[in-house]
mmCIF file of C-alpha atoms and ligand atoms in Angstrom:
data_model
loop_
_atom_site.group_PDB
_atom_site.id
_atom_site.type_symbol
_atom_site.label_atom_id
_atom_site.label_comp_id
_atom_site.label_asym_id
_atom_site.label_seq_id
_atom_site.Cartn_x
_atom_site.Cartn_y
_atom_site.Cartn_z
ATOM 1 C CA MET A 1 113.644 82.007 101.812
ATOM 2 C CA ARG A 2 114.763 82.225 105.419
ATOM 3 C CA LEU A 3 117.210 79.692 106.807
ATOM 4 C CA PHE A 4 117.706 79.226 110.529
ATOM 5 C CA THR A 5 119.814 76.190 109.785
ATOM 6 C CA VAL A 6 123.316 75.243 110.838
ATOM 7 C CA GLY A 7 124.738 74.985 107.375
ATOM 8 C CA PRO A 8 124.334 75.971 104.668
ATOM 9 C CA VAL A 9 123.187 79.251 106.181
ATOM 10 C CA MET A 10 121.984 82.591 104.784
ATOM 11 C CA MET A 11 124.906 84.031 102.830
ATOM 12 C CA TYR A 12 126.076 87.642 102.741
ATOM 13 C CA PRO A 13 125.594 89.751 99.593
ATOM 14 C CA GLU A 14 129.347 90.412 99.397
ATOM 15 C CA ILE A 15 129.905 86.659 99.058
ATOM 16 C CA LEU A 16 126.994 85.982 96.708
ATOM 17 C CA GLU A 17 128.362 88.647 94.417
ATOM 18 C CA LYS A 18 131.666 86.719 94.233
ATOM 19 C CA SER A 19 129.979 83.365 93.568
ATOM 20 C CA GLY A 20 128.732 84.576 90.207
ATOM 21 C CA GLU A 21 132.209 85.357 88.900
ATOM 22 C CA GLN A 22 134.350 83.340 86.502
ATOM 23 C CA LEU A 23 136.850 81.221 88.461
ATOM 24 C CA PRO A 24 140.534 81.870 87.814
ATOM 25 C CA TYR A 25 143.241 79.265 87.244
ATOM 26 C CA PHE A 26 144.842 78.577 90.605
ATOM 27 C CA ARG A 27 148.466 77.547 90.049
ATOM 28 C CA THR A 28 149.460 81.176 90.058
ATOM 29 C CA SER A 29 151.266 83.570 92.356
ATOM 30 C CA GLU A 30 148.067 85.597 92.887
ATOM 31 C CA PHE A 31 146.238 82.563 94.199
ATOM 32 C CA SER A 32 149.202 81.581 96.408
ATOM 33 C CA GLU A 33 149.362 85.050 97.908
ATOM 34 C CA MET A 34 145.667 84.958 98.673
ATOM 35 C CA MET A 35 146.038 81.563 100.377
ATOM 36 C CA LEU A 36 148.946 82.724 102.523
ATOM 37 C CA GLU A 37 146.953 85.782 103.500
ATOM 38 C CA SER A 38 143.959 83.594 104.409
ATOM 39 C CA GLU A 39 146.229 81.407 106.506
ATOM 40 C CA SER A 40 147.466 84.329 108.563
ATOM 41 C CA MET A 41 143.933 85.712 109.053
ATOM 42 C CA VAL A 42 142.692 82.294 110.208
ATOM 43 C CA LYS A 43 145.515 82.040 112.731
ATOM 44 C CA GLU A 44 144.776 85.479 114.047
ATOM 45 C CA LEU A 45 141.039 84.777 114.429
ATOM 46 C CA MET A 46 141.789 81.572 116.265
ATOM 47 C CA GLY A 47 144.405 82.838 118.663
ATOM 48 C CA ALA A 48 146.836 80.405 117.067
ATOM 49 C CA ALA A 49 150.579 80.914 117.510
ATOM 50 C CA LYS A 50 152.599 82.231 114.564
ATOM 51 C CA ASP A 51 154.309 78.874 114.139
ATOM 52 C CA SER A 52 151.027 76.958 113.957
ATOM 53 C CA LYS A 53 149.966 75.418 110.635
ATOM 54 C CA VAL A 54 146.768 75.527 108.589
ATOM 55 C CA ALA A 55 145.609 72.860 106.125
ATOM 56 C CA PHE A 56 142.870 73.778 103.628
ATOM 57 C CA LEU A 57 140.930 70.676 102.607
ATOM 58 C CA THR A 58 138.344 70.403 99.890
ATOM 59 C CA ALA A 59 136.045 68.202 101.924
ATOM 60 C CA SER A 60 133.110 68.697 104.240
ATOM 61 C CA GLY A 61 133.818 69.003 107.959
ATOM 62 C CA THR A 62 133.729 65.258 108.460
ATOM 63 C CA GLY A 63 136.624 64.914 106.025
ATOM 64 C CA ALA A 64 138.680 67.200 108.252
ATOM 65 C CA MET A 65 137.635 65.208 111.355
ATOM 66 C CA GLU A 66 138.822 62.014 109.694
ATOM 67 C CA ALA A 67 142.032 63.603 108.369
ATOM 68 C CA SER A 68 142.827 64.847 111.883
ATOM 69 C CA VAL A 69 142.231 61.558 113.680
ATOM 70 C CA ALA A 70 144.243 59.706 111.028
ATOM 71 C CA GLY A 71 147.000 62.308 110.935
ATOM 72 C CA PHE A 72 147.584 62.604 114.674
ATOM 73 C CA PHE A 73 146.840 59.148 116.076
ATOM 74 C CA THR A 74 147.438 55.472 115.319
ATOM 75 C CA SER A 75 146.087 52.124 116.462
ATOM 76 C CA ASP A 76 148.798 52.175 119.154
ATOM 77 C CA ASP A 77 146.965 55.051 120.837
ATOM 78 C CA ARG A 78 143.917 55.179 123.036
ATOM 79 C CA LEU A 79 141.655 58.226 122.786
ATOM 80 C CA LEU A 80 138.983 59.794 124.953
ATOM 81 C CA VAL A 81 135.956 61.006 123.003
ATOM 82 C CA ILE A 82 133.223 63.295 124.330
ATOM 83 C CA VAL A 83 129.970 61.861 122.993
ATOM 84 C CA GLY A 84 127.090 64.186 123.787
ATOM 85 C CA GLY A 85 125.243 63.733 120.513
ATOM 86 C CA GLY A 86 125.518 62.898 116.840
ATOM 87 C CA PHE A 87 128.795 64.665 116.160
ATOM 88 C CA GLY A 88 130.574 63.101 119.131
ATOM 89 C CA LYS A 89 129.334 59.762 117.888
ATOM 90 C CA ARG A 90 130.914 60.555 114.528
ATOM 91 C CA PHE A 91 134.357 60.984 116.122
ATOM 92 C CA SER A 92 133.807 57.715 117.935
ATOM 93 C CA GLU A 93 132.926 55.950 114.671
ATOM 94 C CA ILE A 94 135.977 57.403 112.927
ATOM 95 C CA CYS A 95 138.120 55.851 115.673
ATOM 96 C CA ASP A 96 136.354 52.516 115.096
ATOM 97 C CA VAL A 97 137.042 52.609 111.379
ATOM 98 C CA ARG A 98 140.700 53.421 112.022
ATOM 99 C CA GLY A 99 141.079 50.666 114.601
ATOM 100 C CA ILE A 100 141.895 53.196 117.322
ATOM 101 C CA GLU A 101 140.797 52.170 120.802
ATOM 102 C CA HIS A 102 138.757 54.765 122.585
ATOM 103 C CA ASP A 103 136.677 55.400 125.650
ATOM 104 C CA ASP A 104 133.598 57.547 125.221
ATOM 105 C CA VAL A 105 132.368 60.043 127.778
ATOM 106 C CA VAL A 106 128.688 59.548 126.990
ATOM 107 C CA LEU A 107 126.325 62.333 127.984
ATOM 108 C CA PRO A 108 122.645 61.452 127.752
ATOM 109 C CA PHE A 109 120.534 64.136 126.086
ATOM 110 C CA GLY A 110 120.003 67.067 128.433
ATOM 111 C CA LYS A 111 123.014 66.348 130.653
ATOM 112 C CA ARG A 112 125.560 69.128 130.886
ATOM 113 C CA LEU A 113 129.241 68.241 130.809
ATOM 114 C CA ASP A 114 130.870 68.683 134.229
ATOM 115 C CA ALA A 115 134.410 67.994 135.404
ATOM 116 C CA SER A 116 133.028 65.024 137.351
ATOM 117 C CA ASP A 117 132.055 63.320 134.076
ATOM 118 C CA LEU A 118 135.763 62.982 133.298
ATOM 119 C CA GLU A 119 136.733 61.586 136.705
ATOM 120 C CA PRO A 120 136.059 57.922 135.874
ATOM 121 C CA PHE A 121 138.651 58.252 133.086
ATOM 122 C CA GLY A 122 141.318 59.932 135.210
ATOM 123 C CA GLY A 123 143.210 56.742 135.966
ATOM 124 C CA ARG A 124 143.706 55.610 132.410
ATOM 125 C CA GLU A 125 146.272 56.780 129.865
ATOM 126 C CA TYR A 126 145.133 58.472 126.684
ATOM 127 C CA ALA A 127 147.058 59.992 123.812
ATOM 128 C CA GLY A 128 144.396 62.571 123.142
ATOM 129 C CA MET A 129 140.869 63.842 123.498
ATOM 130 C CA LEU A 130 138.402 64.433 120.657
ATOM 131 C CA VAL A 131 135.570 66.877 121.248
ATOM 132 C CA ASN A 132 133.002 68.865 119.284
ATOM 133 C CA ILE A 133 133.132 72.001 121.398
ATOM 134 C CA ASP A 134 129.603 72.909 120.290
ATOM 135 C CA GLU A 135 127.835 69.560 119.949
ATOM 136 C CA THR A 136 125.625 70.992 117.216
ATOM 137 C CA SER A 137 123.063 68.192 117.451
ATOM 138 C CA THR A 138 122.016 69.466 120.896
ATOM 139 C CA GLY A 139 123.536 72.971 120.888
ATOM 140 C CA GLN A 140 125.494 72.278 124.072
ATOM 141 C CA LEU A 141 128.673 74.343 124.320
ATOM 142 C CA TYR A 142 131.187 72.478 126.461
ATOM 143 C CA ASP A 143 133.441 74.358 128.843
ATOM 144 C CA VAL A 144 136.793 74.138 127.088
ATOM 145 C CA ARG A 145 138.628 74.849 130.358
ATOM 146 C CA ILE A 146 137.308 71.632 131.930
ATOM 147 C CA LEU A 147 138.598 69.683 128.949
ATOM 148 C CA SER A 148 141.928 71.431 128.498
ATOM 149 C CA GLU A 149 142.682 71.237 132.197
ATOM 150 C CA PHE A 150 142.126 67.459 132.089
ATOM 151 C CA CYS A 151 144.294 67.123 128.978
ATOM 152 C CA ARG A 152 147.063 69.286 130.367
ATOM 153 C CA ARG A 153 147.171 67.291 133.601
ATOM 154 C CA LYS A 154 147.389 64.012 131.711
ATOM 155 C CA GLY A 155 149.677 65.165 128.899
ATOM 156 C CA MET A 156 146.996 64.550 126.241
ATOM 157 C CA TYR A 157 146.585 66.313 122.929
ATOM 158 C CA LEU A 158 143.302 68.203 122.689
ATOM 159 C CA VAL A 159 141.633 68.111 119.269
ATOM 160 C CA VAL A 160 138.625 70.409 118.998
ATOM 161 C CA ASP A 161 135.966 70.317 116.312
ATOM 162 C CA ALA A 162 134.813 73.948 116.409
ATOM 163 C CA ILE A 163 132.908 73.622 113.155
ATOM 164 C CA SER A 164 129.725 75.306 114.359
ATOM 165 C CA SER A 165 131.358 77.323 117.138
ATOM 166 C CA PHE A 166 134.087 79.193 115.253
ATOM 167 C CA LEU A 167 133.072 82.892 114.952
ATOM 168 C CA ALA A 168 130.018 82.259 117.151
ATOM 169 C CA ASP A 169 131.672 81.576 120.526
ATOM 170 C CA PRO A 170 135.000 82.764 121.899
ATOM 171 C CA LEU A 171 137.834 80.298 121.225
ATOM 172 C CA ASP A 172 141.543 80.862 121.681
ATOM 173 C CA MET A 173 143.822 77.983 120.735
ATOM 174 C CA ASP A 174 146.815 79.186 122.676
ATOM 175 C CA ALA A 175 145.036 80.402 125.796
ATOM 176 C CA ASP A 176 142.740 77.360 125.895
ATOM 177 C CA GLY A 177 145.574 74.863 125.366
ATOM 178 C CA ILE A 178 144.147 73.404 122.166
ATOM 179 C CA ASP A 179 146.388 71.438 119.788
ATOM 180 C CA ALA A 180 144.164 71.307 116.746
ATOM 181 C CA VAL A 181 140.977 73.057 115.653
ATOM 182 C CA ILE A 182 138.700 71.904 112.853
ATOM 183 C CA VAL A 183 136.520 74.396 110.967
ATOM 184 C CA SER A 184 134.193 74.106 107.983
ATOM 185 C CA SER A 185 132.933 76.572 105.387
ATOM 186 C CA GLN A 186 129.149 76.226 105.621
ATOM 187 C CA LYS A 187 128.675 77.186 109.284
ATOM 188 C CA ALA A 188 129.400 80.649 110.702
ATOM 189 C CA LEU A 189 131.775 81.365 107.824
ATOM 190 C CA SER A 190 128.549 81.364 105.770
ATOM 191 C CA LEU A 191 130.086 79.996 102.588
ATOM 192 C CA ALA A 192 129.161 77.106 100.334
ATOM 193 C CA PRO A 193 129.812 73.648 101.825
ATOM 194 C CA GLY A 194 132.846 71.665 100.711
ATOM 195 C CA LEU A 195 135.792 73.393 102.319
ATOM 196 C CA SER A 196 137.268 72.633 105.721
ATOM 197 C CA LEU A 197 140.337 73.708 107.661
ATOM 198 C CA VAL A 198 142.551 72.096 110.249
ATOM 199 C CA VAL A 199 144.665 74.457 112.356
ATOM 200 C CA MET A 200 147.486 72.721 114.216
ATOM 201 C CA SER A 201 149.829 73.766 116.982
ATOM 202 C CA ARG A 202 153.541 73.339 116.422
ATOM 203 C CA ARG A 203 153.489 70.705 119.157
ATOM 204 C CA ILE A 204 150.995 68.335 117.556
ATOM 205 C CA HIS A 205 152.544 68.990 114.155
ATOM 206 C CA ASP A 206 156.089 68.108 115.241
ATOM 207 C CA GLU A 207 155.343 65.366 117.738
ATOM 208 C CA ARG A 208 152.452 63.687 115.978
ATOM 209 C CA LEU A 209 151.629 64.649 112.410
ATOM 210 C CA MET A 210 155.212 64.366 111.185
ATOM 211 C CA LYS A 211 155.707 60.997 112.879
ATOM 212 C CA VAL A 212 152.401 59.298 112.089
ATOM 213 C CA ASP A 213 151.637 57.478 108.858
ATOM 214 C CA SER A 214 148.012 58.445 108.196
ATOM 215 C CA HIS A 215 147.497 55.793 105.494
ATOM 216 C CA LEU A 216 145.487 58.462 103.705
ATOM 217 C CA TYR A 217 146.143 59.852 100.275
ATOM 218 C CA TYR A 218 143.661 62.613 99.417
ATOM 219 C CA LEU A 219 143.200 63.773 103.002
ATOM 220 C CA ASP A 220 146.844 63.499 104.074
ATOM 221 C CA LEU A 221 147.444 66.634 106.181
ATOM 222 C CA LYS A 222 151.239 66.442 105.738
ATOM 223 C CA HIS A 223 150.900 66.780 101.987
ATOM 224 C CA HIS A 224 148.481 69.707 102.354
ATOM 225 C CA LEU A 225 150.805 71.533 104.747
ATOM 226 C CA LYS A 226 153.806 71.003 102.506
ATOM 227 C CA ASP A 227 152.024 72.670 99.598
ATOM 228 C CA GLN A 228 150.464 75.385 101.774
ATOM 229 C CA GLU A 229 154.013 76.559 102.586
ATOM 230 C CA ARG A 230 153.827 78.202 99.152
ATOM 231 C CA GLY A 231 150.080 78.899 99.274
ATOM 232 C CA GLN A 232 149.046 75.886 97.227
ATOM 233 C CA THR A 233 147.079 72.674 97.653
ATOM 234 C CA PRO A 234 148.033 69.162 96.420
ATOM 235 C CA PHE A 235 144.893 68.756 94.311
ATOM 236 C CA THR A 236 142.405 71.077 92.643
ATOM 237 C CA PRO A 237 140.720 72.776 95.591
ATOM 238 C CA ALA A 238 137.295 74.396 95.785
ATOM 239 C CA VAL A 239 138.790 77.465 94.098
ATOM 240 C CA GLY A 240 135.634 79.545 94.279
ATOM 241 C CA THR A 241 135.000 78.789 97.939
ATOM 242 C CA LEU A 242 138.617 79.632 98.803
ATOM 243 C CA ILE A 243 138.208 83.022 97.112
ATOM 244 C CA GLU A 244 134.999 83.574 99.067
ATOM 245 C CA LEU A 245 136.744 82.456 102.254
ATOM 246 C CA ASN A 246 139.407 85.112 101.752
ATOM 247 C CA ARG A 247 136.725 87.740 101.352
ATOM 248 C CA MET A 248 134.822 86.546 104.409
ATOM 249 C CA LEU A 249 137.972 86.521 106.533
ATOM 250 C CA HIS A 250 138.596 90.128 105.490
ATOM 251 C CA MET A 251 135.025 91.023 106.450
ATOM 252 C CA VAL A 252 135.395 89.410 109.879
ATOM 253 C CA CYS A 253 138.812 90.984 110.490
ATOM 254 C CA ASP A 254 137.471 94.405 109.472
ATOM 255 C CA MET A 255 134.484 94.028 111.763
ATOM 256 C CA GLY A 256 136.622 92.591 114.550
ATOM 257 C CA LEU A 257 136.277 89.090 115.963
ATOM 258 C CA GLU A 258 134.734 90.280 119.214
ATOM 259 C CA ALA A 259 132.099 92.295 117.395
ATOM 260 C CA LYS A 260 131.318 89.330 115.150
ATOM 261 C CA ILE A 261 130.811 87.033 118.141
ATOM 262 C CA ALA A 262 128.876 89.709 120.017
ATOM 263 C CA ARG A 263 126.482 90.125 117.092
ATOM 264 C CA THR A 264 125.804 86.379 116.979
ATOM 265 C CA ALA A 265 125.294 86.363 120.760
ATOM 266 C CA GLU A 266 122.875 89.274 120.391
ATOM 267 C CA LEU A 267 120.774 87.402 117.825
ATOM 268 C CA ALA A 268 120.801 84.279 119.995
ATOM 269 C CA ALA A 269 119.635 86.317 123.002
ATOM 270 C CA TYR A 270 116.918 87.988 120.923
ATOM 271 C CA PHE A 271 115.541 84.639 119.844
ATOM 272 C CA ARG A 272 115.832 83.032 123.292
ATOM 273 C CA LYS A 273 113.992 85.891 124.964
ATOM 274 C CA GLY A 274 111.168 85.842 122.428
ATOM 275 C CA ALA A 275 110.975 82.054 122.513
ATOM 276 C CA LYS A 276 110.563 82.027 126.277
ATOM 277 C CA GLU A 277 107.884 84.709 126.036
ATOM 278 C CA MET A 278 106.040 82.409 123.646
ATOM 279 C CA GLY A 279 106.282 79.560 126.117
ATOM 280 C CA LEU A 280 108.832 77.557 124.133
ATOM 281 C CA ARG A 281 111.116 75.350 126.191
ATOM 282 C CA ILE A 282 114.894 75.583 125.912
ATOM 283 C CA PRO A 283 117.167 73.036 127.630
ATOM 284 C CA GLY A 284 119.139 74.222 130.648
ATOM 285 C CA TYR A 285 122.668 73.163 129.650
ATOM 286 C CA PRO A 286 125.151 75.828 128.443
ATOM 287 C CA LEU A 287 124.389 76.851 124.868
ATOM 288 C CA SER A 288 126.535 77.899 121.940
ATOM 289 C CA ASN A 289 125.649 81.239 120.396
ATOM 290 C CA ALA A 290 125.408 79.395 117.086
ATOM 291 C CA VAL A 291 122.147 77.599 117.718
ATOM 292 C CA THR A 292 119.235 77.322 120.143
ATOM 293 C CA PRO A 293 117.612 73.933 120.757
ATOM 294 C CA VAL A 294 113.859 74.020 121.365
ATOM 295 C CA LEU A 295 112.055 71.118 123.056
ATOM 296 C CA PHE A 296 108.771 69.640 121.807
ATOM 297 C CA ASP A 297 106.512 66.822 122.957
ATOM 298 C CA GLY A 298 106.745 64.714 119.828
ATOM 299 C CA ASP A 299 105.595 67.172 117.159
ATOM 300 C CA ALA A 300 108.952 68.822 116.429
ATOM 301 C CA TYR A 301 109.219 67.423 112.922
ATOM 302 C CA ASP A 302 105.653 68.476 112.057
ATOM 303 C CA VAL A 303 106.457 72.014 113.160
ATOM 304 C CA PHE A 304 109.571 71.941 110.972
ATOM 305 C CA GLU A 305 107.485 70.865 107.968
ATOM 306 C CA LYS A 306 104.733 73.411 108.533
ATOM 307 C CA LEU A 307 107.214 76.269 108.908
ATOM 308 C CA ARG A 308 108.834 75.225 105.670
ATOM 309 C CA ASN A 309 105.777 74.460 103.581
ATOM 310 C CA GLU A 310 103.477 77.204 104.813
ATOM 311 C CA HIS A 311 105.914 79.997 105.631
ATOM 312 C CA GLY A 312 109.116 79.442 103.625
ATOM 313 C CA ILE A 313 111.084 79.248 106.860
ATOM 314 C CA THR A 314 113.570 76.467 107.484
ATOM 315 C CA VAL A 315 114.704 75.659 111.000
ATOM 316 C CA THR A 316 116.977 72.698 111.689
ATOM 317 C CA PRO A 317 115.222 69.396 112.374
ATOM 318 C CA SER A 318 116.797 66.680 114.481
ATOM 319 C CA GLY A 319 117.442 63.062 113.618
ATOM 320 C CA GLY A 320 117.144 59.761 115.404
ATOM 321 C CA ASP A 321 115.603 59.753 118.869
ATOM 322 C CA LEU A 322 115.315 63.530 118.900
ATOM 323 C CA ARG A 323 113.291 63.852 115.689
ATOM 324 C CA GLY A 324 110.022 64.563 117.449
ATOM 325 C CA ARG A 325 111.550 66.227 120.478
ATOM 326 C CA LEU A 326 113.960 68.835 119.246
ATOM 327 C CA LEU A 327 114.206 71.605 116.701
ATOM 328 C CA ARG A 328 117.271 73.781 116.437
ATOM 329 C CA VAL A 329 117.174 77.438 115.484
ATOM 330 C CA GLY A 330 120.399 78.782 114.057
ATOM 331 C CA HIS A 331 121.954 82.195 114.673
ATOM 332 C CA ILE A 332 124.803 81.989 112.198
ATOM 333 C CA GLY A 333 124.806 83.478 108.705
ATOM 334 C CA ASN A 334 123.236 86.649 107.413
ATOM 335 C CA LEU A 335 120.315 87.024 109.838
ATOM 336 C CA SER A 336 118.732 89.943 111.630
ATOM 337 C CA GLU A 337 116.109 90.617 114.310
ATOM 338 C CA GLU A 338 113.574 91.035 111.515
ATOM 339 C CA ASP A 339 114.114 87.421 110.486
ATOM 340 C CA TYR A 340 113.379 86.270 114.029
ATOM 341 C CA ASP A 341 110.247 88.423 114.131
ATOM 342 C CA ALA A 342 109.083 86.600 110.995
ATOM 343 C CA LEU A 343 109.904 83.280 112.646
ATOM 344 C CA PHE A 344 107.925 84.204 115.767
ATOM 345 C CA GLU A 345 104.956 85.232 113.674
ATOM 346 C CA ALA A 346 105.053 81.940 111.774
ATOM 347 C CA LEU A 347 105.495 79.949 114.972
ATOM 348 C CA ARG A 348 102.415 81.601 116.463
ATOM 349 C CA LYS A 349 100.398 80.354 113.497
ATOM 350 C CA VAL A 350 101.919 76.889 113.400
ATOM 351 C CA LEU A 351 102.011 75.972 117.068
ATOM 352 C CA PRO A 352 98.890 74.633 118.652
ATOM 353 C CA ALA A 353 97.592 77.113 121.234
ATOM 354 C CA ARG A 354 99.683 77.017 124.361
ATOM 355 C CA SER A 355 98.647 78.428 127.668
HETATM 356 C C1 PLP B 1 128.408 70.640 110.703
HETATM 357 C C2 PLP B 1 129.291 69.916 111.642
HETATM 358 C C3 PLP B 1 130.230 68.981 111.191
HETATM 359 C C4 PLP B 1 130.508 68.707 109.752
HETATM 360 O O1 PLP B 1 129.567 68.102 109.040
HETATM 361 P P1 PLP B 1 129.752 67.983 107.457
HETATM 362 O O2 PLP B 1 128.376 67.684 107.023
HETATM 363 O O3 PLP B 1 130.713 66.881 107.221
HETATM 364 O O4 PLP B 1 130.300 69.298 106.985
HETATM 365 C C5 PLP B 1 131.045 68.380 112.117
HETATM 366 N N1 PLP B 1 130.965 68.675 113.414
HETATM 367 C C6 PLP B 1 130.100 69.573 113.883
HETATM 368 C C7 PLP B 1 130.093 69.881 115.332
HETATM 369 C C8 PLP B 1 129.231 70.226 113.013
HETATM 370 O O5 PLP B 1 128.365 71.141 113.479
#
């Protein structure tokens, strides 16, 4: 089985080895120590200040998106949401459900985000901006400096969903002026799904989280942070995935964050070069290292099915309007050049002859 998906992804043998082990009881000092250690590794990898906070949620990434919107903002606020695809739309829908007014910066498919796209919103007041820094549905990587500059100028909090971008693209909370970052286990962390993290700056924690009533129980970030002070969680967490997370964080720290990102970039470049040589079309907007979108003329889903059924290779199909037009090839997880060579070979068999 070869997965070029964006979660779950191919897992590393060091992690798979752990998944087979008996789970321990977790209300123990050993577990707490591990959690505190994970917290400090996460902060380091994210360029987060020492006094930032990390909440570990047993929920998929969307749970952390919802917990963040509910924890930082209320129906008295107005938000600006970057909607360049399915995940931006999700933030927008979360605002709707919470009764939070919002304006959406809508980018039609193929359009790159420029500073001028924000200009029409410059005259209005917003409490914060919500953005999926890699809009995974299209693979566009937004320029965080454009967004943080806008937020800084207007005194807005910047909340970044870096779920597919973390460990694949450079991101530095402090340097990039980000107030909260959302991460999930099944993307570049290459773990089982079901665990997500919210990293918060002291500023958004003190000025927002502590003052806002989230009207949430299970996903209340305040409660999670309170317990994380002693390395615990309010409810039974995904114990096994947290143990695997600790191991993965060690692996990334040992390798070095820059080397980890560089390796992902190298795989992305390897695929993009080969894809172009084959005559595949890749959109021109800036791309995350996590995933490469490939354009088709209506047969994208058929190619996905043939690769899967005839070659045991799974790329990432697209939904909605893009179902026939776009496949996405992932570069996160335990992949190597050899895997891409196998993909190219399969693609040559599956694709109708192209001149
Ligand atoms: C994967 C992903 C999510 C989370 O999706 P879940 O299925 O809830 O884990 C959110 N945002 C982005 C940008 C993603 O890539």
